[in-house]
XYZ file of N, CA, C and O in Angstrom:
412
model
N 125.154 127.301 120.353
C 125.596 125.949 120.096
C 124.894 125.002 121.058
O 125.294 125.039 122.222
N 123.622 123.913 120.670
C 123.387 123.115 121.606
C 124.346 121.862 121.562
O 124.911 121.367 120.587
N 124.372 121.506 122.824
C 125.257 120.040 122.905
C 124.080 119.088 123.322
O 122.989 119.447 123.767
N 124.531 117.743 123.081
C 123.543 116.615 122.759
C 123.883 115.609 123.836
O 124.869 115.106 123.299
N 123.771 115.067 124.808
C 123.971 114.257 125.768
C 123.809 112.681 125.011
O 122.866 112.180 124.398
N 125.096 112.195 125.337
C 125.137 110.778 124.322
C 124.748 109.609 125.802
O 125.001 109.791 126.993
N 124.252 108.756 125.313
C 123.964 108.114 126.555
C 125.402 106.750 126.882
O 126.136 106.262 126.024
N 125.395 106.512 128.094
C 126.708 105.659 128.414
C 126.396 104.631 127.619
O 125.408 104.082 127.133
N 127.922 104.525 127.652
C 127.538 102.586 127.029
C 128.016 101.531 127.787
O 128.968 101.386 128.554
N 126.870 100.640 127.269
C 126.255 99.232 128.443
C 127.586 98.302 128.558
O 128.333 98.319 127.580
N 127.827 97.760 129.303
C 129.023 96.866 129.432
C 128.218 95.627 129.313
O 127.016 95.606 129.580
N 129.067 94.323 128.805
C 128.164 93.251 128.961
C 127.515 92.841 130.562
O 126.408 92.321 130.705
N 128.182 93.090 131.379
C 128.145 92.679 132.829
C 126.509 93.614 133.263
O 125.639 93.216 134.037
N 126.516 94.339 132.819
C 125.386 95.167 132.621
C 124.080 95.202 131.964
O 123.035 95.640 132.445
N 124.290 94.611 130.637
C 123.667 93.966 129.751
C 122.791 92.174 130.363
O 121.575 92.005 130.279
N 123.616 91.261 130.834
C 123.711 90.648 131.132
C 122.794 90.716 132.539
O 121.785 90.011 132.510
N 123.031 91.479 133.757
C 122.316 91.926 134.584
C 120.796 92.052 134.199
O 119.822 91.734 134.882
N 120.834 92.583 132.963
C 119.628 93.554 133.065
C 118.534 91.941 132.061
O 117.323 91.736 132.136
N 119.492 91.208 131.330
C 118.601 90.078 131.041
C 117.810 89.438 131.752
O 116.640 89.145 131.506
N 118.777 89.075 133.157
C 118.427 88.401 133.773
C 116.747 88.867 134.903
O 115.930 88.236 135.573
N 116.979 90.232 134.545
C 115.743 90.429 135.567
C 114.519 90.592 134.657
O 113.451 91.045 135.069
N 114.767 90.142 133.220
C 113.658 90.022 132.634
C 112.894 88.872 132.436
O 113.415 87.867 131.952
N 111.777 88.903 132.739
C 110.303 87.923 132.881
C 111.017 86.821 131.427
O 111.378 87.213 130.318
N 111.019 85.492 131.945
C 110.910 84.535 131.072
C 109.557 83.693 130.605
O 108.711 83.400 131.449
N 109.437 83.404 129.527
C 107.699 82.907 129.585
C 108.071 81.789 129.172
O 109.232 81.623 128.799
N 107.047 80.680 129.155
C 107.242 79.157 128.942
C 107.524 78.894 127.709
O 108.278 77.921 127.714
N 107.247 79.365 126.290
C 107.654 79.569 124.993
C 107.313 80.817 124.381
O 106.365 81.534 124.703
N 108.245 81.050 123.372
C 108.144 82.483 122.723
C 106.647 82.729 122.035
O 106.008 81.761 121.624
N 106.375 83.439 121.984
C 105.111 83.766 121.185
C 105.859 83.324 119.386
O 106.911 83.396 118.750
N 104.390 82.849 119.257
C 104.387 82.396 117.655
C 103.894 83.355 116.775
O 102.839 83.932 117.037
N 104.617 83.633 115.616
C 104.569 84.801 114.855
C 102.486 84.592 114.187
O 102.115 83.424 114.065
N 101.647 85.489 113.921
C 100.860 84.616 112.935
C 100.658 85.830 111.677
O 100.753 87.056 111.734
N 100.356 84.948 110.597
C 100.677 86.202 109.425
C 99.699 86.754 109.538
O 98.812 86.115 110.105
N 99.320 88.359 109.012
C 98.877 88.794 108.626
C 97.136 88.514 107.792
O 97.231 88.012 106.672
N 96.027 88.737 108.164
C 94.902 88.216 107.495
C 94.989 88.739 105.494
O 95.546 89.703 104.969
N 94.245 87.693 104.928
C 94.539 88.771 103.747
C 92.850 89.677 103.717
O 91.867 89.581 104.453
N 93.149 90.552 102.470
C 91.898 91.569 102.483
C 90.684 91.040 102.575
O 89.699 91.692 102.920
N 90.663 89.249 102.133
C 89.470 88.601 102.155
C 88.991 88.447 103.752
O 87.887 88.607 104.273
N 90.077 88.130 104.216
C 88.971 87.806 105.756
C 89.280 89.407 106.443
O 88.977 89.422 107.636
N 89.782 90.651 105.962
C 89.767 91.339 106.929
C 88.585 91.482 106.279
O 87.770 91.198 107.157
N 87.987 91.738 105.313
C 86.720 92.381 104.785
C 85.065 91.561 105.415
O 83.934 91.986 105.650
N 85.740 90.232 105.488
C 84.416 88.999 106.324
C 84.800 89.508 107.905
O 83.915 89.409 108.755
N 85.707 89.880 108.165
C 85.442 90.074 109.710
C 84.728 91.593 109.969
O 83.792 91.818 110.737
N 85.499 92.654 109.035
C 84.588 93.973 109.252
C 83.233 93.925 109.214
O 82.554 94.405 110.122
N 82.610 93.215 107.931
C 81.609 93.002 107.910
C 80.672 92.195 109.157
O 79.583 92.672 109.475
N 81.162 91.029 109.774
C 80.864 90.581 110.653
C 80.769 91.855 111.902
O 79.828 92.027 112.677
N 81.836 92.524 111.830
C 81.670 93.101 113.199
C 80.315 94.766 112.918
O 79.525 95.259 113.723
N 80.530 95.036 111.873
C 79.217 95.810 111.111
C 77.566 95.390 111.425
O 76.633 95.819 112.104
N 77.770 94.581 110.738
C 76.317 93.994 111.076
C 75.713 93.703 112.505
O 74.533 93.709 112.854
N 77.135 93.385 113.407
C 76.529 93.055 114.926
C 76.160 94.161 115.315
O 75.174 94.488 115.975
N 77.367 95.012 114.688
C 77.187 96.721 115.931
C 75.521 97.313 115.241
O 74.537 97.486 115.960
N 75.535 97.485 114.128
C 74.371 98.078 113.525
C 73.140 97.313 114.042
O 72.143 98.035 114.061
N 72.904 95.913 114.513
C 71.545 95.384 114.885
C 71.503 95.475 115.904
O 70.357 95.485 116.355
N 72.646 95.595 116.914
C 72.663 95.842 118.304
C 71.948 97.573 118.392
O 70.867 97.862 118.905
N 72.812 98.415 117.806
C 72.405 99.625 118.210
C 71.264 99.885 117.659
O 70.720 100.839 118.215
N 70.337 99.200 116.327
C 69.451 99.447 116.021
C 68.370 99.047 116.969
O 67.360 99.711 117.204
N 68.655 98.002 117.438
C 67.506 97.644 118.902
C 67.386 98.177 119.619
O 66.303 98.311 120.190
N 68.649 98.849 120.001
C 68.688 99.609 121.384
C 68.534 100.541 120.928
O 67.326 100.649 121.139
N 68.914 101.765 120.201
C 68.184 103.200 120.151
C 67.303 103.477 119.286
O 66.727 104.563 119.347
N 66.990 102.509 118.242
C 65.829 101.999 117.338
C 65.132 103.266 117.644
O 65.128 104.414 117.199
N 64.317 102.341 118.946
C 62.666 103.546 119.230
C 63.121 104.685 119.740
O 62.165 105.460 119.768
N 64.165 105.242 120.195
C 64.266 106.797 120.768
C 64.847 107.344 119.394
O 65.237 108.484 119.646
N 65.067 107.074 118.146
C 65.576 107.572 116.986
C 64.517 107.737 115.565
O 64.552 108.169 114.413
N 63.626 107.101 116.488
C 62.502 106.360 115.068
C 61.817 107.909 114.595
O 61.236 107.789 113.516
N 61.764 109.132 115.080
C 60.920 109.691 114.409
C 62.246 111.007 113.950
O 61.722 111.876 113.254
N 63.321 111.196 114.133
C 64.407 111.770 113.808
C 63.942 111.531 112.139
O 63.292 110.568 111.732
N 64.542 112.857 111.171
C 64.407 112.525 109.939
C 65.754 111.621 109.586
O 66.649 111.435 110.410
N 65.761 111.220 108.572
C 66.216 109.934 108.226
C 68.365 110.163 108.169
O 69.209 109.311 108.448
N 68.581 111.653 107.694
C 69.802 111.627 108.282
C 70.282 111.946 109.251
O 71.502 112.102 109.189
N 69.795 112.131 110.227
C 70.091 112.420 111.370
C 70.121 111.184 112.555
O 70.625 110.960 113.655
N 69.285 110.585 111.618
C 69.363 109.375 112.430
C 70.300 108.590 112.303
O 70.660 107.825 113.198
N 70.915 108.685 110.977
C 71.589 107.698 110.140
C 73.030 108.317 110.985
O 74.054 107.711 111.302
N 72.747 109.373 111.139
C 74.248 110.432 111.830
C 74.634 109.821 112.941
O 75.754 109.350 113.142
N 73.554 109.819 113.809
C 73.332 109.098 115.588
C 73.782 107.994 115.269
O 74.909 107.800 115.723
N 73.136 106.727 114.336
C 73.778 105.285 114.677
C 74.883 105.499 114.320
O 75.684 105.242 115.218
N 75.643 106.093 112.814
C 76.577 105.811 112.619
C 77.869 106.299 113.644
O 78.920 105.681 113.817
N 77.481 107.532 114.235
C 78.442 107.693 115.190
C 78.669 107.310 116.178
O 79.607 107.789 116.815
N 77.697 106.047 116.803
C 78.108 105.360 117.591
C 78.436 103.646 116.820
O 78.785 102.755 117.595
N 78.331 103.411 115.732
C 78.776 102.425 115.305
C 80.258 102.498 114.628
O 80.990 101.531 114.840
N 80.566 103.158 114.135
C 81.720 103.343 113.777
C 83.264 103.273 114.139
O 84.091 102.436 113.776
N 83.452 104.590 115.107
C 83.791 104.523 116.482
C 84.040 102.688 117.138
O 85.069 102.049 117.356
N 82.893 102.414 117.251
C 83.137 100.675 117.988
C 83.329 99.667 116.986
O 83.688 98.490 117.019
N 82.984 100.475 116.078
C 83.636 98.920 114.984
C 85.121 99.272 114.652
O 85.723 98.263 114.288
N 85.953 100.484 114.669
C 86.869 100.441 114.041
C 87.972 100.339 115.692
O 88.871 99.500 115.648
N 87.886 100.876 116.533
C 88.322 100.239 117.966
C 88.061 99.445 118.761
O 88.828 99.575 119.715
N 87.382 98.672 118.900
C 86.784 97.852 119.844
C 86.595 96.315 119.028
O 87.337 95.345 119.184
N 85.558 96.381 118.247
C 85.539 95.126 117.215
C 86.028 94.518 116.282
O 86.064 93.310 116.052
N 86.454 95.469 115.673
C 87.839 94.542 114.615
C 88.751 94.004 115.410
O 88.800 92.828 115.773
N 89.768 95.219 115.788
C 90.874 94.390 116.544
C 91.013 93.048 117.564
O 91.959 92.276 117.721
N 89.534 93.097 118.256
C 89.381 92.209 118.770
C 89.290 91.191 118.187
O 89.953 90.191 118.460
N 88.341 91.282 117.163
C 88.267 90.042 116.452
C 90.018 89.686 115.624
O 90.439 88.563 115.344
N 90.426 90.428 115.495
C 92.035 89.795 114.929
C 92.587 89.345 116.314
O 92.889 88.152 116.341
N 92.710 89.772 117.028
C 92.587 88.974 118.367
C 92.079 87.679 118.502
O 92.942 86.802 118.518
N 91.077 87.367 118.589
C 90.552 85.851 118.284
C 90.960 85.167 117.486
O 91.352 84.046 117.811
N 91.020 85.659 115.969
C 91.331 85.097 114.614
C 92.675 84.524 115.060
O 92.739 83.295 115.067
N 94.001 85.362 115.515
C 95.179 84.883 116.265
C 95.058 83.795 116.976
O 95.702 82.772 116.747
N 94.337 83.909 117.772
C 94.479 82.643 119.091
C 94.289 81.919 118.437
O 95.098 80.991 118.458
N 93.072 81.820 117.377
C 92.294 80.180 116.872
C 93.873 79.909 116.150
O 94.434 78.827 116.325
N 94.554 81.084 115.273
C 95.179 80.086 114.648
C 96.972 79.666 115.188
O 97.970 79.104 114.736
N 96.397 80.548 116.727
C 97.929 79.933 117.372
C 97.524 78.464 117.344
O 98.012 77.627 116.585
N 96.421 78.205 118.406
C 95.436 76.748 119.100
C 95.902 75.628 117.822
O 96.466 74.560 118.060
N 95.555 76.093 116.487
C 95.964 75.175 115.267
C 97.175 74.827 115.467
O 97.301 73.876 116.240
N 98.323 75.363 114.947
C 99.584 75.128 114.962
C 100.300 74.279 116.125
O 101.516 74.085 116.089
């Protein structure tokens, strides 16, 4: 038979305590909706094209005589990777701020 440890319960005086030692900020954060598929698809793309001309410059000439999927293997596995962690989100990141800055 296992037994289940229920956790105490909070008294307001407690509750209340524990508000107070939480960080107040100057206004609440503003909700912002959701992008629709149109601009997530203009921002992927945006962030695609940077990563692919960036890495094509830069490992371009140490890749140039690789046969053609292998090469395609190398960029894409380092483009990918940074477009789907690093560059999108960021950019919804930005996209946010501009349209907190609006409002």
């Amino acid at each position: 038979m296992t037994t289940v440890a229920r956790p105490a319960a909070t008294t307001s005086a407690t509750a209340a305590a524990t508000d107070r030692n939480q960080p107040r900020s100057a206004a609440p954060a503003q909700a912002v909706p959701l992008p629709s598929v149109h601009m997530r698809v203009l921002l992927t793309w945006i962030a695609v094209f940077t990563a692919l001309t960036v890495v094509q410059l830069a490992i371009g000439p140490y890749v140039a005589g690789f046969p053609m999927l292998l090469r395609t293997l190398v960029i894409t596995g380092l483009v990918v990777p940074a477009v789907v962690y690093a560059l999108v989100p960021n950019l919804l990141k930005v996209r946010a701020a501009v349209l907190r800055r609006r409002r």
